[in-house]
Coordinates of C-alpha atoms in Angstrom, one line a residue:
X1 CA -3.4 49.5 -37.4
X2 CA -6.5 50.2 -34.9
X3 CA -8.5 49.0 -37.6
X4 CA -6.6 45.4 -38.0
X5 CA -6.5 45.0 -34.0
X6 CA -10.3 45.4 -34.0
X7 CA -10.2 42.6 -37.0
X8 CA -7.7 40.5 -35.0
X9 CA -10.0 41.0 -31.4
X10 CA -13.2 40.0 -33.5
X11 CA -12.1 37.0 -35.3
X12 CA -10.7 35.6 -32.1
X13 CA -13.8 36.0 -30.4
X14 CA -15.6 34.0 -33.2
X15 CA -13.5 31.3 -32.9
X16 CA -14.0 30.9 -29.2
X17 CA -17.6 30.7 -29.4
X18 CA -17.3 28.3 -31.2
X19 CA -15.2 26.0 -28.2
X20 CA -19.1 25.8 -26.9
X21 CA -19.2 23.1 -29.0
X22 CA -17.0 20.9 -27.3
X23 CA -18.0 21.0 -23.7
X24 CA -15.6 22.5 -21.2
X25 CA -15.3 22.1 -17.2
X26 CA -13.2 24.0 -15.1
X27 CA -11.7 20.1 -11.3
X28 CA 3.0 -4.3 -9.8
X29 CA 1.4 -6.6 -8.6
X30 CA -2.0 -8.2 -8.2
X31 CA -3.6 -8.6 -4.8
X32 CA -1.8 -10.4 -2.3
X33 CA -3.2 -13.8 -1.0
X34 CA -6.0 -13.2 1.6
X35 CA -3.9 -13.0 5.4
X36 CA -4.5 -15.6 7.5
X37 CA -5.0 -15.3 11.0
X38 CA -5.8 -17.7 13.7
X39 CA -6.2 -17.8 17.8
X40 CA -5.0 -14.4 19.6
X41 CA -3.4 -11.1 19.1
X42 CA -4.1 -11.0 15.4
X43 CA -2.7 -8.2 13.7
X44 CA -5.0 -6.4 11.1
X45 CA -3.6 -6.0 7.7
X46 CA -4.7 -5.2 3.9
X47 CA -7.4 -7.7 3.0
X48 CA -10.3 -9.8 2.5
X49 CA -12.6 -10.3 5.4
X50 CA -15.6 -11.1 7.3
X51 CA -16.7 -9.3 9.9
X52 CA -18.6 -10.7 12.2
X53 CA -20.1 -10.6 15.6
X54 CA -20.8 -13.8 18.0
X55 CA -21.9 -11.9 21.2
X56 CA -25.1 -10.7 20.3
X57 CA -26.7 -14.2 19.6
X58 CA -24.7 -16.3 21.7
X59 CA -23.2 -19.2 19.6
X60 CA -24.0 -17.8 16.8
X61 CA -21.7 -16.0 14.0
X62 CA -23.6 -12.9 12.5
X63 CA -21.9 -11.7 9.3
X64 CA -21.9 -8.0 8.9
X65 CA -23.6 -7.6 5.5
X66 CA -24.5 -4.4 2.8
X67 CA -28.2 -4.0 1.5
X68 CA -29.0 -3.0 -1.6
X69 CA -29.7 0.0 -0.1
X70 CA -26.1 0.5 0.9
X71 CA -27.2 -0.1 4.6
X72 CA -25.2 -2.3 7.2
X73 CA -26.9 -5.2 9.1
X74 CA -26.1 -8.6 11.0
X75 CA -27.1 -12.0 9.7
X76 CA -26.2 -15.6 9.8
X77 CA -25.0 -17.3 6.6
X78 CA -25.7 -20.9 6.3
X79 CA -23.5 -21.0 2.8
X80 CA -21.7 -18.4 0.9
X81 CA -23.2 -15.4 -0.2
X82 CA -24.0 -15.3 -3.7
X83 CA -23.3 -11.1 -4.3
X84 CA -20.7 -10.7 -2.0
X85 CA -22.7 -8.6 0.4
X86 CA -20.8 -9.5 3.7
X87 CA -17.4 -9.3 2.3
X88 CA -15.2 -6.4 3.0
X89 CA -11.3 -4.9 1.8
X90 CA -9.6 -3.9 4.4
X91 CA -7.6 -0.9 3.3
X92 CA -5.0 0.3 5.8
X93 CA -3.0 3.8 6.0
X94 CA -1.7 6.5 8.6
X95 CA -2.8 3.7 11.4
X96 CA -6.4 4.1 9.9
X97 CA -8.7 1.5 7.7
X98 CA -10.9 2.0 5.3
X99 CA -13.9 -0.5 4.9
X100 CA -15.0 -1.2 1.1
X101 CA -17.7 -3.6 0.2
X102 CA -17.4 -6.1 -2.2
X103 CA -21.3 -5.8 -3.0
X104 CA -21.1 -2.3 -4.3
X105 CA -17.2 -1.1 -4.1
X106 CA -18.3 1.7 -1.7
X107 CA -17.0 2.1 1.2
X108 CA -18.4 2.3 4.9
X109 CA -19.2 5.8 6.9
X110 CA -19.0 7.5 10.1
X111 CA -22.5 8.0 11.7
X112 CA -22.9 11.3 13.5
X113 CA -25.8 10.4 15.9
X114 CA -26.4 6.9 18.3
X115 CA -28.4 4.6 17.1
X116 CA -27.6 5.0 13.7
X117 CA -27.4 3.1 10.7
X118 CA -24.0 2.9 9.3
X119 CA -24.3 3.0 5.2
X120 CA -21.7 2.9 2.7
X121 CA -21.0 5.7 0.0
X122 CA -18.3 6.6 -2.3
X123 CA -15.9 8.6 0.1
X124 CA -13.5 6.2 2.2
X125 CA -13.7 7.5 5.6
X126 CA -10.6 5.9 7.8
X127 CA -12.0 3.9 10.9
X128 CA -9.6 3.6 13.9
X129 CA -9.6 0.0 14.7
X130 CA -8.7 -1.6 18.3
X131 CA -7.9 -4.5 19.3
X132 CA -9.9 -6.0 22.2
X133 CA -7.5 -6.9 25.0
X134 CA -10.3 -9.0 26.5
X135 CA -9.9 -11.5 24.0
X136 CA -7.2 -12.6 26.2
X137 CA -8.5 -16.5 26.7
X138 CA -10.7 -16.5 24.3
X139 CA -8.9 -18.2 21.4
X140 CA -10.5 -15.4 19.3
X141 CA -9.4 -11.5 18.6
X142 CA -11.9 -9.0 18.6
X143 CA -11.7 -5.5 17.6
X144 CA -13.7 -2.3 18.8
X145 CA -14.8 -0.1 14.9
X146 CA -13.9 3.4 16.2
X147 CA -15.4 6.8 14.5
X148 CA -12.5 8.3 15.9
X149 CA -9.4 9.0 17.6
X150 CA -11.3 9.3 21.0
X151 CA -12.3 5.6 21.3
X152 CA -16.0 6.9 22.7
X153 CA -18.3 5.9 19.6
X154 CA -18.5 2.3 17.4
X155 CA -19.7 0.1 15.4
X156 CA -22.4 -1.8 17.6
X157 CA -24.9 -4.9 16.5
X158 CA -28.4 -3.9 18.3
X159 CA -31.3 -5.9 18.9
X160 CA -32.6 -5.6 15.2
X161 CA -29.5 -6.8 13.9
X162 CA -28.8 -3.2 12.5
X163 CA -25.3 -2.0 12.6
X164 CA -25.5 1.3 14.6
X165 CA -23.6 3.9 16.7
X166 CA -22.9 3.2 20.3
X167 CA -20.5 2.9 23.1
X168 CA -18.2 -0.5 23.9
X169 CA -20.4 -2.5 26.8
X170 CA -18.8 -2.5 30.3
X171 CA -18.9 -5.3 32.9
X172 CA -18.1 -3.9 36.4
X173 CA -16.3 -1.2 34.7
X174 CA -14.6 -3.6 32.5
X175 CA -14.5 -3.4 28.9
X176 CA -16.3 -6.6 28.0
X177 CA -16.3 -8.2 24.9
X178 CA -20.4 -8.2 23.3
X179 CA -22.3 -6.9 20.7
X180 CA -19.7 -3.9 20.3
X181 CA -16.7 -6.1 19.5
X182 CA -16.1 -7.9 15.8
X183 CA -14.0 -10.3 14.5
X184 CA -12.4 -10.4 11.2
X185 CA -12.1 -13.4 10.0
X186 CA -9.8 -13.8 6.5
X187 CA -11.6 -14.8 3.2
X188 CA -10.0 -17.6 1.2
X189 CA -12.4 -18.7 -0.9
X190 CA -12.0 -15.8 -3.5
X191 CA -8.5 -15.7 -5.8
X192 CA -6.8 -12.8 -6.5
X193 CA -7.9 -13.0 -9.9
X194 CA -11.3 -13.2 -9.1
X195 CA -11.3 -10.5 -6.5
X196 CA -10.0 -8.0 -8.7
X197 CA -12.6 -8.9 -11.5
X198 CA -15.1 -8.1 -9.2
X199 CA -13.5 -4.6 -8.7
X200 CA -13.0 -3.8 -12.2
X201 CA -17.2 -5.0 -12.8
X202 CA -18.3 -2.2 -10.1
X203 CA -15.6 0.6 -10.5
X204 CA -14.6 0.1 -14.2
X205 CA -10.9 0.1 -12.8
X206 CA -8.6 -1.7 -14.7
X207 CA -5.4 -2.5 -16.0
X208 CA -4.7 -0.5 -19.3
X209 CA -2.3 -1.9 -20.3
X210 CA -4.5 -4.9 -21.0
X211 CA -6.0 -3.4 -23.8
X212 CA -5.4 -0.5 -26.0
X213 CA -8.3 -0.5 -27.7
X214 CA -10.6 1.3 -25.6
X215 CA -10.5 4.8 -24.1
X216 CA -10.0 5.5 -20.7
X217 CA -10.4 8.2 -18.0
X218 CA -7.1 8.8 -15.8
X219 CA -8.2 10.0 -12.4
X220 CA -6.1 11.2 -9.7
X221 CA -6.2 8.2 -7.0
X222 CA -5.7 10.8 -4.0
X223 CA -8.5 13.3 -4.9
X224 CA -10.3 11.9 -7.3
X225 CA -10.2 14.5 -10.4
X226 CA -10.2 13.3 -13.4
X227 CA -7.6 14.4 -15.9
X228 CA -8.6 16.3 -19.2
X229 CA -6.5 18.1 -22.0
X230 CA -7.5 21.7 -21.5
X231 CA -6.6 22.9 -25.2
X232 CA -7.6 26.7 -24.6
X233 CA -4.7 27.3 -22.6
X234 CA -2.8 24.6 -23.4
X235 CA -2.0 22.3 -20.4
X236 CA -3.5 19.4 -18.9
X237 CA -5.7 19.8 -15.8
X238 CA -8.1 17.8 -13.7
X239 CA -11.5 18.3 -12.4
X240 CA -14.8 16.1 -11.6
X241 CA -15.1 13.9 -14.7
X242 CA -17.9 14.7 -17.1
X243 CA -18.6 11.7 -19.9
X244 CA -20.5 14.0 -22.4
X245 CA -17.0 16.3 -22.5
X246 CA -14.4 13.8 -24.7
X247 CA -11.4 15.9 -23.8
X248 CA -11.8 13.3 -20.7
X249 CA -11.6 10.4 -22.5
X250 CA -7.5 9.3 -23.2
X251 CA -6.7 5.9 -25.5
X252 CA -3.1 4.6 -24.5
X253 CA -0.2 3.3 -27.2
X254 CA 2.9 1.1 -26.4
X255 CA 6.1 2.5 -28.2
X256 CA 8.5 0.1 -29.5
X257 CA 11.3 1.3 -26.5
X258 CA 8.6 0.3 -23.9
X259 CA 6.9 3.4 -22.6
X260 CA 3.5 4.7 -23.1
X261 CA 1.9 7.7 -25.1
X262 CA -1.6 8.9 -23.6
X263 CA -3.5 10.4 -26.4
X264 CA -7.2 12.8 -26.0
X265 CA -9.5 11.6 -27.8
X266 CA -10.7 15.0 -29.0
X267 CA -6.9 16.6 -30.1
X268 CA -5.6 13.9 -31.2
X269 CA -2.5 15.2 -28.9
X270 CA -0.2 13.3 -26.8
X271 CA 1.1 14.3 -23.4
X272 CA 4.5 15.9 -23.2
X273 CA 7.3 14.3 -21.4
X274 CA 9.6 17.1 -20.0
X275 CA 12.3 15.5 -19.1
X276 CA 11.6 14.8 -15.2
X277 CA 11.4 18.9 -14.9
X278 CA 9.0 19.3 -11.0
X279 CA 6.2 21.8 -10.8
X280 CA 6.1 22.6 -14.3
X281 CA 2.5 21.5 -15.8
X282 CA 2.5 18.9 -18.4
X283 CA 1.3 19.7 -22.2
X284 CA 0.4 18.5 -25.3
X285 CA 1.8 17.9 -29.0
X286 CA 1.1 16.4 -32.1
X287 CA 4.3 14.2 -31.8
X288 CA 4.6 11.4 -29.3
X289 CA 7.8 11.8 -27.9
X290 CA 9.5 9.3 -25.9
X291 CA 6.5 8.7 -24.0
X292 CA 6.1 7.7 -20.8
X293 CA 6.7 4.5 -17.8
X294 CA 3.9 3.1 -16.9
X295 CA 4.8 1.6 -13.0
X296 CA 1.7 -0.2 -11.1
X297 CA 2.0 1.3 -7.7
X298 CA 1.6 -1.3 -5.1
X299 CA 1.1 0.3 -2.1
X300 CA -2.2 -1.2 -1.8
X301 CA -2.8 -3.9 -3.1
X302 CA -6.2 -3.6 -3.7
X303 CA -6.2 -0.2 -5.5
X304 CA -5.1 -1.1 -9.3
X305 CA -3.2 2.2 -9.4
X306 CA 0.0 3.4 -11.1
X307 CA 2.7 6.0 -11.7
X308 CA 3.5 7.8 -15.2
X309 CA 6.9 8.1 -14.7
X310 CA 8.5 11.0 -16.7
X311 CA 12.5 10.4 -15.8
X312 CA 14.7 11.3 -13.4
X313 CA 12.2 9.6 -10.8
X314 CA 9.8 12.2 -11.5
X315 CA 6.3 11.6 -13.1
X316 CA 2.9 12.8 -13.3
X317 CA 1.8 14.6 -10.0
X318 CA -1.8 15.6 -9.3
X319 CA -0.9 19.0 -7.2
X320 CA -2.8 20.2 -5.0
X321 CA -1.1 23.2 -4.2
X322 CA -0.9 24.4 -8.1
X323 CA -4.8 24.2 -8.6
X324 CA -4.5 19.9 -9.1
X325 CA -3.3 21.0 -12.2
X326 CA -0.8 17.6 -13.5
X327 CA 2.9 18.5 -13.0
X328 CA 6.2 17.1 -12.4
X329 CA 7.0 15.4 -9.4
X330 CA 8.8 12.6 -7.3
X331 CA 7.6 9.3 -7.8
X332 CA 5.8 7.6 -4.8
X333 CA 4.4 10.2 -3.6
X334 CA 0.5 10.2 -2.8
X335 CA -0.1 12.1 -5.7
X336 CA 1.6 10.7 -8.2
X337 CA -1.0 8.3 -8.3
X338 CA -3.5 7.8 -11.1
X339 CA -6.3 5.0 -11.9
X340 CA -7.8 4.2 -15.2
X341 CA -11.5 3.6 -16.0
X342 CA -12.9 2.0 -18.9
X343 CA -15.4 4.5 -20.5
X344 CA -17.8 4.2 -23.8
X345 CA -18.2 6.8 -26.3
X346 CA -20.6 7.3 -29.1
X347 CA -18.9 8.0 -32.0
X348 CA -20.9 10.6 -33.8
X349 CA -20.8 12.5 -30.5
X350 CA -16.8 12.1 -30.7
X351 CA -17.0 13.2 -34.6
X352 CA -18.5 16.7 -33.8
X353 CA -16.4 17.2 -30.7
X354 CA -13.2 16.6 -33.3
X355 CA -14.3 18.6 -36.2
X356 CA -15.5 21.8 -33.7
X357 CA -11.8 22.0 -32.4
X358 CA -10.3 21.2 -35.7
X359 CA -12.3 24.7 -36.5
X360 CA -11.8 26.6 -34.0
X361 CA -7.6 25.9 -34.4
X362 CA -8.0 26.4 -38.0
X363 CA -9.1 30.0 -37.3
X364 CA -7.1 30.6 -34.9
X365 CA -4.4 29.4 -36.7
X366 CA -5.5 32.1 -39.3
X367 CA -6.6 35.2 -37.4
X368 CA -3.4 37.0 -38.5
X369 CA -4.3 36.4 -42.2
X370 CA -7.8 37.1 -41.9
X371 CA -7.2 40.5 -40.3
X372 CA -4.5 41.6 -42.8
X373 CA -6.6 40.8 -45.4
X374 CA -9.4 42.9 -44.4
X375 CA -7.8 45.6 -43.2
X376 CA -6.3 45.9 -46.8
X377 CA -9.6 45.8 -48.2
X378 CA -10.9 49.2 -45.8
X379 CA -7.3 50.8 -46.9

């Protein structure tokens, strides 16, 4: 019996090696129409926008604008821009906005020392934005940028035309409206078909559903993990996405009742449904189940996300508090949010990743046999 244990413990271990082979890592509705907003008071909502400043060369509108760099700078625009560097998304939550450009899809930073640039990157830092009560008589609103809660530090248009750190100006301890204050001023030029095209070219999001053809990643909307099948130990889990590991890459399938079957491109496998059960972490099978409903979630209307909804109003939860392992949990809930991003694969690389598991699950699937065999053969 020792002797077929030791058997048993080495043939396992020579099927896990060979798992190297297949890399491992451990992390509805379309857009609204753009707002419009004229004269006073304006109130700030989810959208399209120019921001722009008219204080720091009098009579003249400077359009806040992203370089190719990623830096932010003032300029006058005779016409349109052609590579929509001085439009912005407007994302509002928790009283905060987050500032995305429509040249890059990144989204604008905080700055920690005056006099600097502000840039844009791929974290969406919330901006508190105020409106200027000394708009009053202006015909115009005008909003201070805020880093913060504190209402000290903002965005601010300097001499160069760079978009930097600095205070609001005062006039005789007034708050005066100048190069400190912005307007946003509603695009309505751009469709709603056309704005989300212009997403999907720079961040690959998209509408699945669309096409079921192509493989996706499915990344948690909230923290940005991307979902994977972790066959080892047999549950799904996220982490940061890596495109040479296929057990990342997920191809979706429309049943005839109407849901929708998520299948890894490197098992074969489908995910579970579990019958709206919370805090239990989803698997995989061979069979397809039921599948799954597939709700856009709306709650921005410029994120193209969505809810897989198990039943029982419960669906696919990214939780945080479980290792962002995916489990079951109420719908509309932050975390119940996913995105989907076209990816390419190369075939032959796909091939090998397939035939190494198939291997490895055929000997495991045979480690029992292998063991009694040989320890009948020492007997």
């Amino acid at each position: 019996m020792l002797f077929e244990r030791f058997l048993r413990k080495k043939t396992l271990m020579a099927a896990l090696a060979l798992t190297a082979a297949v890399p491992s890592v451990a992390k509805a509705s379309m857009l609204s129409a753009a707002p419009t907003a004229d004269g006073e008071n304006q109130k700030l909502k989810p959208g399209v926008y120019y921001i722009v400043n008219d204080k720091r060369q009098k009579g003249t509108d400077l359009h806040v604008f992203v370089n190719d760099e990623g830096t932010l700078h003032g300029q006058h625009y005779s016409s349109p821009s052609t590579d929509f560097s001085d439009l912005f998304l407007l994302h509002a939550k928790d009283g905060r906005y987050t500032i995305q450009s429509l040249k890059n899809a990144k989204y604008v930073q905080s700055v920690g020392q005056n006099n600097e640039v502000y840039k844009t990157a791929n974290d969406a830092y919330k901006f508190r934005i105020i409106y200027q009560t000394e708009s009053s008589g202006t015909g115009k609103s005008y909003f201070n940028i805020y880093n913060s809660n504190a209402e000290e530090w903002c965005w601010h248009i300097d001499a160069q035309k760079d978009i930097v750190r600095w205070k609001p100006l005062m006039d005789n301890g007034i708050r005066a409206v100048g190069p400190s204050e912005f307007r946003f001023d509603p695009v309505t030029t751009l469709t709603n078909e056309q704005v989300l095209a212009r997403l999907a070219q720079l961040t690959k999001v998209v509408d699945p559903t669309k096409d079921l053809t192509k493989y996706y990643q499915i990344v948690s909307d909230t923290y940005g993990r991307a979902m994977r099948e972790d066959f080892i130990v047999g549950e799904l889990s996220t982490s940061g996405f890596n495109s040479s590991d296929y057990s990342y890459y997920w191809k979706l399938e429309k049943l005839a009742n109407g849901r929708y079957v998520f299948q890894n491109a490197v098992t074969g496998k489908y995910i579970v449904p579990q019958n709206g059960q919370t805090s239990r972490s989803y698997t995989t099978a061979e069979g397809k189940g039921t599948g799954f409903d597939l709700q856009r979630n709306t709650d921005d209307p410029y994120v193209l996300a969505f809810e897989m909804v198990d039943a029982n109003n419960v669906g696919i939860h990214c939780a945080e508090s479980q290792g962002y392992h995916p489990v079951g949990w109420y719908t509309h809930n932050e975390a119940n949010k996913w995105v989907f991003k076209e990816v390419t694969l190369d075939p032959a690389k796909l091939k090998e990743q397939q035939d190494a598991y198939k291997t490895r699950v055929d000997l495991t699937k045979n480690v029992d046999v292998y063991a009694e065999k040989v320890a009948k053969y020492f007997t």
